[in-house]
Short mmCIF file of N, CA, C and O in Angstrom, two decimals:
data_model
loop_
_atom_site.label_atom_id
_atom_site.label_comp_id
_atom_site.label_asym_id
_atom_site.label_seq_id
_atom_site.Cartn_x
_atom_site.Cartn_y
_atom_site.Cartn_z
N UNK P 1497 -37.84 90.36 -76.99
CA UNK P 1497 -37.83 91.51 -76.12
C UNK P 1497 -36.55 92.31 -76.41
O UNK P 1497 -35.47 91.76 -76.62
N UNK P 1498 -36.75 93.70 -76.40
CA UNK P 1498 -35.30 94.77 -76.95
C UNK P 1498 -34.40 94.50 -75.41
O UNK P 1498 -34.76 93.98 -74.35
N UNK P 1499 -33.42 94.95 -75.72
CA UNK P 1499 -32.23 95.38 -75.07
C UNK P 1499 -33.18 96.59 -73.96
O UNK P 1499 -33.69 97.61 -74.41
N UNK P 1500 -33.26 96.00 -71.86
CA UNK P 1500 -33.23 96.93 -71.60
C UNK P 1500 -32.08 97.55 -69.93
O UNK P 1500 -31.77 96.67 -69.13
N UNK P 1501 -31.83 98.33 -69.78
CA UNK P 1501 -30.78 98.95 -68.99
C UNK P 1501 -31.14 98.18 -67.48
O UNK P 1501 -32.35 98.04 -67.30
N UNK P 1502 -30.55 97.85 -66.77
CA UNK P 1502 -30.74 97.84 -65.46
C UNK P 1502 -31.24 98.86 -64.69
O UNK P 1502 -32.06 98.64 -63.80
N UNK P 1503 -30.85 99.84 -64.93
CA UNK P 1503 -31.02 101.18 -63.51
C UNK P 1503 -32.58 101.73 -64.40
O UNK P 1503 -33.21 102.55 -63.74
N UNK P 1504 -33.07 101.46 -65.43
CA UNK P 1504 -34.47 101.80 -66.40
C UNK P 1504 -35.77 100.58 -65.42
O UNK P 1504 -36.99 100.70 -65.35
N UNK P 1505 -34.81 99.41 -64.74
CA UNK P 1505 -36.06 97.87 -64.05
C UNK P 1505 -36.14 99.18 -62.49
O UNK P 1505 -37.22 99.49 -62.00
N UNK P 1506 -35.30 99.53 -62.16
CA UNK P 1506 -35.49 100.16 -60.73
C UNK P 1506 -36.46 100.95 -60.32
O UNK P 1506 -36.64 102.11 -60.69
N UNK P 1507 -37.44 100.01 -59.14
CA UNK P 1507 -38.36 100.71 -58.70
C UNK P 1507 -39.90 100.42 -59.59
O UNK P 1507 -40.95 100.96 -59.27
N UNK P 1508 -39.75 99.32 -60.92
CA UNK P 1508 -40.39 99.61 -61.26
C UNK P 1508 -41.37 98.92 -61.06
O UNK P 1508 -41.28 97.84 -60.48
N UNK P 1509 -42.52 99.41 -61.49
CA UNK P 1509 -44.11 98.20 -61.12
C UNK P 1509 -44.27 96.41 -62.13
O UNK P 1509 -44.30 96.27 -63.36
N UNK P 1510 -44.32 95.69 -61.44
CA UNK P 1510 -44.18 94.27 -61.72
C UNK P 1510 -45.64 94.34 -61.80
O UNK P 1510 -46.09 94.89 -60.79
N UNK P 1511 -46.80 93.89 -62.87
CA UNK P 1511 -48.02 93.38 -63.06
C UNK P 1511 -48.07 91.84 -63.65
O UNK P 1511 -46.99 91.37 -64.02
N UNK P 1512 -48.98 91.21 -63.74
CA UNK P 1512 -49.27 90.17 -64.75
C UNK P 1512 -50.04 90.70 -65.44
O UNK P 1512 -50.63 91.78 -65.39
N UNK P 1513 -50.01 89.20 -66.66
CA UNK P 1513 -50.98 89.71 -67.77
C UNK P 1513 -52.21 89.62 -67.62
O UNK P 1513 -52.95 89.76 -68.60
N UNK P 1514 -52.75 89.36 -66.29
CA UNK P 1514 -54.17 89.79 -66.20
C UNK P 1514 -55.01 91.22 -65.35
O UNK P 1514 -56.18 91.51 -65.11
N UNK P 1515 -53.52 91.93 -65.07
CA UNK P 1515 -54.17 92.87 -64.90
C UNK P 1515 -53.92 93.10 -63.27
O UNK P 1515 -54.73 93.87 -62.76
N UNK P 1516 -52.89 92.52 -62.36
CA UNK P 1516 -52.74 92.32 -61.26
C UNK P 1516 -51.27 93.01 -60.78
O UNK P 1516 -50.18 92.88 -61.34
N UNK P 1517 -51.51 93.56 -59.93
CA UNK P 1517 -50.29 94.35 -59.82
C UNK P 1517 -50.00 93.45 -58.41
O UNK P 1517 -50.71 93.20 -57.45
N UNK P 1518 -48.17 92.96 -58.86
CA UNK P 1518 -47.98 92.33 -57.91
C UNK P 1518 -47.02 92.65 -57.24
O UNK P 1518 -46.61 91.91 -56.35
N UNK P 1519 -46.54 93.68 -57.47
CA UNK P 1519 -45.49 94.81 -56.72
C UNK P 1519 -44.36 95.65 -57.34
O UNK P 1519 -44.45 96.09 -58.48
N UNK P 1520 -43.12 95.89 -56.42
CA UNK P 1520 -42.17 96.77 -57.12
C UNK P 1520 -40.81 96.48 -57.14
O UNK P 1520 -40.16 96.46 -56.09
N UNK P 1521 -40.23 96.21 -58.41
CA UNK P 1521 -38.74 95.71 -57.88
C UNK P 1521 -38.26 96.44 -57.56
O UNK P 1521 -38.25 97.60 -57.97
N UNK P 1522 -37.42 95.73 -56.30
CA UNK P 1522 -35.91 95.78 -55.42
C UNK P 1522 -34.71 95.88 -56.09
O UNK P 1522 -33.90 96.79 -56.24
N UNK P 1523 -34.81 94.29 -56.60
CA UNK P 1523 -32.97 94.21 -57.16
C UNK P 1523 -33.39 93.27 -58.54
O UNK P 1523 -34.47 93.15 -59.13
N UNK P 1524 -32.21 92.73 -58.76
CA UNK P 1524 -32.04 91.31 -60.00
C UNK P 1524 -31.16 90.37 -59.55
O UNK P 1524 -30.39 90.73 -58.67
N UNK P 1525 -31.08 89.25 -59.95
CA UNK P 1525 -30.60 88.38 -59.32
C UNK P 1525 -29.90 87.44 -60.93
O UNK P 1525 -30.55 86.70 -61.67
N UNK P 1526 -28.06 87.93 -61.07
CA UNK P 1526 -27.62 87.70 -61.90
C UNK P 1526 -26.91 86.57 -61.83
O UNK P 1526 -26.62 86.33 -60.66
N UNK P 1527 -26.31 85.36 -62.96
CA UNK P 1527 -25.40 84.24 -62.82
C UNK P 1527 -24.42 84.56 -63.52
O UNK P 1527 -24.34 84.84 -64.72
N UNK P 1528 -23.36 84.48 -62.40
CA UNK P 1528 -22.48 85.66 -62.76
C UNK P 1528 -21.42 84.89 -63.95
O UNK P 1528 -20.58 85.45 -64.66
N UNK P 1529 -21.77 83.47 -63.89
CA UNK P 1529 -20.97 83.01 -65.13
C UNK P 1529 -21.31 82.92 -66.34
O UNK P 1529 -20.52 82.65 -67.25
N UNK P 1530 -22.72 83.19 -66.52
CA UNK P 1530 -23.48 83.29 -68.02
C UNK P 1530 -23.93 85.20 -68.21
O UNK P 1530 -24.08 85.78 -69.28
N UNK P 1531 -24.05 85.80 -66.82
CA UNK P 1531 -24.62 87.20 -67.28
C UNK P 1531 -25.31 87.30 -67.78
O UNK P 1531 -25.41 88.19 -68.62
N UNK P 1532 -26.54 86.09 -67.43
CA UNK P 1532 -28.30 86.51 -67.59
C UNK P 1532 -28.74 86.26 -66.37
O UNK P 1532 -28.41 85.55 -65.43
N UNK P 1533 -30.12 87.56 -66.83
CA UNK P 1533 -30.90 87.61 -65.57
C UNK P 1533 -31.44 86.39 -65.14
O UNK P 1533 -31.59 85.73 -66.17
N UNK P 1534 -31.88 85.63 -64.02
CA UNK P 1534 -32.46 84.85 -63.44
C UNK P 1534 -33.52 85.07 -62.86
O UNK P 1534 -34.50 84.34 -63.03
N UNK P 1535 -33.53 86.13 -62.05
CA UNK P 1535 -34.96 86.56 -61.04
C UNK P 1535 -34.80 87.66 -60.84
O UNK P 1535 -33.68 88.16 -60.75
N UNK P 1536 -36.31 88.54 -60.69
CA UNK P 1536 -36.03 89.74 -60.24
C UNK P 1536 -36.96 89.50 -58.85
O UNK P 1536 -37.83 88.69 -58.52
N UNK P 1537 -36.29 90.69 -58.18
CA UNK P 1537 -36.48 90.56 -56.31
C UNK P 1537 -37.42 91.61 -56.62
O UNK P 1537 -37.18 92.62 -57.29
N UNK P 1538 -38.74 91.23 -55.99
CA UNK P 1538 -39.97 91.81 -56.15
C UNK P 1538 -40.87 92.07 -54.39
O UNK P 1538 -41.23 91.12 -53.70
N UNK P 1539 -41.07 93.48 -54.02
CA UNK P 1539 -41.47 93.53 -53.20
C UNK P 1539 -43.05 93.61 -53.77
O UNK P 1539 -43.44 94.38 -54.65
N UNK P 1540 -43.81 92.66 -53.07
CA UNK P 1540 -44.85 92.32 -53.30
C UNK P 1540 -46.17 93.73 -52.70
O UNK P 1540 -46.11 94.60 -51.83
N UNK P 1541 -47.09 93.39 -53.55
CA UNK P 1541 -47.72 94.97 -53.25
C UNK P 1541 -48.40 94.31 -52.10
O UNK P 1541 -48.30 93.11 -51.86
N UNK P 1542 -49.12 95.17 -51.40
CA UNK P 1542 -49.71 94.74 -50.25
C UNK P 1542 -51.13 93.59 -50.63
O UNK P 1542 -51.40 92.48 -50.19
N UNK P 1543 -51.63 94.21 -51.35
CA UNK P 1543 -52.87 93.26 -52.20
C UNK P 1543 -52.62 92.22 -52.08
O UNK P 1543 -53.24 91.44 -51.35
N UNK P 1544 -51.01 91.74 -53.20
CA UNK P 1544 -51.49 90.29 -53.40
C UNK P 1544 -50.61 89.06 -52.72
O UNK P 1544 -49.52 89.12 -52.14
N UNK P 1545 -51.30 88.16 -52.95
CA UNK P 1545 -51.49 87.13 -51.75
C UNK P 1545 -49.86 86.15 -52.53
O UNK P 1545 -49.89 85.62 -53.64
N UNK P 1546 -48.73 86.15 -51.68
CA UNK P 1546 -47.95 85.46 -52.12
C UNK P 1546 -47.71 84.18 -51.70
O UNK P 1546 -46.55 83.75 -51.69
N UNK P 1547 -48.94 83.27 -51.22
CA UNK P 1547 -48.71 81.89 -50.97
C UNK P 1547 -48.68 81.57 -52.54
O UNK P 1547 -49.10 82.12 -53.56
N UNK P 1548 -47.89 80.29 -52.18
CA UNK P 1548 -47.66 79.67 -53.27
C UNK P 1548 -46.81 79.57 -54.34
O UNK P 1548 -46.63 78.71 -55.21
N UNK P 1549 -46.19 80.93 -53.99
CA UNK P 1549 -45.04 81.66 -54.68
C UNK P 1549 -43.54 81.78 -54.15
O UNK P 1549 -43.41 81.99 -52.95
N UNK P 1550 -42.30 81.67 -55.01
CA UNK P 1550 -41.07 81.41 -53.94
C UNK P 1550 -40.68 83.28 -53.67
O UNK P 1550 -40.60 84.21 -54.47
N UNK P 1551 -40.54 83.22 -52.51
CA UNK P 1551 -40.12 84.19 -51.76
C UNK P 1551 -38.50 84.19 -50.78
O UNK P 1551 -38.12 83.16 -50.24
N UNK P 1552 -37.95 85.11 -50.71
CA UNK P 1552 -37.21 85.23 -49.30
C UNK P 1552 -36.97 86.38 -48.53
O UNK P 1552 -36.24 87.35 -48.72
N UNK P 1553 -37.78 86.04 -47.59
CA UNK P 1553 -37.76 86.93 -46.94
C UNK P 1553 -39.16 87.43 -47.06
O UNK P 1553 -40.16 86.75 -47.29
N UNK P 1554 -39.10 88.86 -46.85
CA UNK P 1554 -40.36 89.28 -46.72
C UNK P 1554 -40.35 90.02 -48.78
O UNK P 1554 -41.06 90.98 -49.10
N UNK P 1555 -39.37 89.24 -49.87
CA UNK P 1555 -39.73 89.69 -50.65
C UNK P 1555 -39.85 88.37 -52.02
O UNK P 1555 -39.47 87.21 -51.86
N UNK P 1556 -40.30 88.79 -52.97
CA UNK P 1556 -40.71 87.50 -54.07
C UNK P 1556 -40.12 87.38 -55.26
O UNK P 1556 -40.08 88.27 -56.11
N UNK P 1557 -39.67 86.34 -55.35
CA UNK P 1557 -38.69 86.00 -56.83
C UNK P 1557 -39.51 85.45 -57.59
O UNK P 1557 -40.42 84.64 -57.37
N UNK P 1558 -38.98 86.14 -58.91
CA UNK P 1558 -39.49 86.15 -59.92
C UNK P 1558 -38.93 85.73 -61.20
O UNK P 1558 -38.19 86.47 -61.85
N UNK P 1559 -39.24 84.71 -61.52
CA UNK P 1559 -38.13 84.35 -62.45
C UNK P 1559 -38.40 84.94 -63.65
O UNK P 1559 -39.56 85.05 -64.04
N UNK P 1560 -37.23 85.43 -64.44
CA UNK P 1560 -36.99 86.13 -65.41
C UNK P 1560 -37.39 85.61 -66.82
O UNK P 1560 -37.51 86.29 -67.85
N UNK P 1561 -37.57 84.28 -66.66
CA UNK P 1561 -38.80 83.90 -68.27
C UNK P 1561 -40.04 84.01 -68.08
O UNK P 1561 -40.86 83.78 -68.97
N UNK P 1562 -40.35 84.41 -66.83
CA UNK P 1562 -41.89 85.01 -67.02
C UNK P 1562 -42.14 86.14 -67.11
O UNK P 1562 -43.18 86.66 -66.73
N UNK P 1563 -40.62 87.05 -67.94
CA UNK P 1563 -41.41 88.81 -67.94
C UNK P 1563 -41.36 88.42 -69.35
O UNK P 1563 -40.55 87.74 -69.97
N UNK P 1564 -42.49 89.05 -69.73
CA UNK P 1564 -43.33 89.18 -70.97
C UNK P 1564 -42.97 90.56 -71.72
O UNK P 1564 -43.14 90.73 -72.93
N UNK P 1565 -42.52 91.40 -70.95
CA UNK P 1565 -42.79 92.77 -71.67
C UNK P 1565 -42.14 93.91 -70.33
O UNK P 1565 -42.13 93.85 -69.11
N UNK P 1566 -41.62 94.96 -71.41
CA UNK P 1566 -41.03 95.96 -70.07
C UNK P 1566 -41.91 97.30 -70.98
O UNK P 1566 -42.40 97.40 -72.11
N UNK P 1567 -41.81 97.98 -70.09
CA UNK P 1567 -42.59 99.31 -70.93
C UNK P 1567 -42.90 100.26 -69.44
O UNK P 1567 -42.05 100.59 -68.61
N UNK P 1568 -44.09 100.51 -69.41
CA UNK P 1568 -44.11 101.45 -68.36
C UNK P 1568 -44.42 100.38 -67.03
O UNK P 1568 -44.26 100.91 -65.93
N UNK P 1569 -44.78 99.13 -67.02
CA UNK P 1569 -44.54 97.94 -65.93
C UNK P 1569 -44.07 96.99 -66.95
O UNK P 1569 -44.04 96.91 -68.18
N UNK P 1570 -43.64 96.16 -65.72
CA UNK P 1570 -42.47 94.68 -66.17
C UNK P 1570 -43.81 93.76 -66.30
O UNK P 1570 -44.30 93.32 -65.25
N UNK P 1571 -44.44 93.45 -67.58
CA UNK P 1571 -45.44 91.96 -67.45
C UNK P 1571 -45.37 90.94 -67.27
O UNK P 1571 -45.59 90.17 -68.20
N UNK P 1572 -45.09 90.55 -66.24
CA UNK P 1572 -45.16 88.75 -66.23
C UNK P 1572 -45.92 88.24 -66.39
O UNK P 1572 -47.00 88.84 -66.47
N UNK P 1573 -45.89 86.78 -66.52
CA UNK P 1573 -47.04 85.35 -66.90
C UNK P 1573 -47.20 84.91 -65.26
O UNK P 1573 -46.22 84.56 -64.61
N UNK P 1574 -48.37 84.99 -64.76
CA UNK P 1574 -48.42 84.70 -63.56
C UNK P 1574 -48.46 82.97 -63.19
O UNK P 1574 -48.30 82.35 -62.14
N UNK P 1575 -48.63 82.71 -64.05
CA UNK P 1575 -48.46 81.07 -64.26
C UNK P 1575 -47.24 80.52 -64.29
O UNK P 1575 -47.00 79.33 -64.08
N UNK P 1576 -46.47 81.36 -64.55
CA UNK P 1576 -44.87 81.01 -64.72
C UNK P 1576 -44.01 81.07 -63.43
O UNK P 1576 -42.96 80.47 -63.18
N UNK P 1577 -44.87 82.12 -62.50
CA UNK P 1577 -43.80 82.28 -61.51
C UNK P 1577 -44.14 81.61 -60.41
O UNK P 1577 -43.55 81.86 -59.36
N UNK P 1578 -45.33 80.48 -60.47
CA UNK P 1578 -45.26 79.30 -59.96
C UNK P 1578 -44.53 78.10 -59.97
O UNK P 1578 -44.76 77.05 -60.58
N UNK P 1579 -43.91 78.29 -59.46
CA UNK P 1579 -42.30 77.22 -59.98
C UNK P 1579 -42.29 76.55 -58.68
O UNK P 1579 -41.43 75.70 -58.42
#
């Protein structure tokens, strides 16, 4: 995956690769002693159903080896962010 900007993830639409839109990121969630991403804070779209999935609050983490692809949405592996 290329090099991409932080303030370019803002706002943007989170799907999986099957075609499921599972909302819009909030924030990122950095370790501040390595300075890689870990999770992105995902407000979940109203659709989909976030049992099963780690959340806080009323929003859903997403861990950052399941984005697949950034482009005009962030793709995740929806299998992945079952952790």
């Amino acid at each position: 995956m290329s090099k991409t900007f932080c303030r370019s993830l803002a706002r943007k639409k989170v799907m999986s690769n099957d075609g499921m839109l599972i909302g819009t990121i909030k924030n990122i969630i950095v370790d501040l002693n390595t300075g890689q991403v870990v999770d992105l804070l995902v407000k979940p779209d109203e659709t989909f159903k976030t049992d099963g999935y780690r959340t806080d609050g009323d929003k859903m983490l997403v861990p950052f080896e399941a984005v697949k692809d950034i482009k005009d949405y962030v793709v995740v592996d929806r299998y992945l962010l079952k952790r």
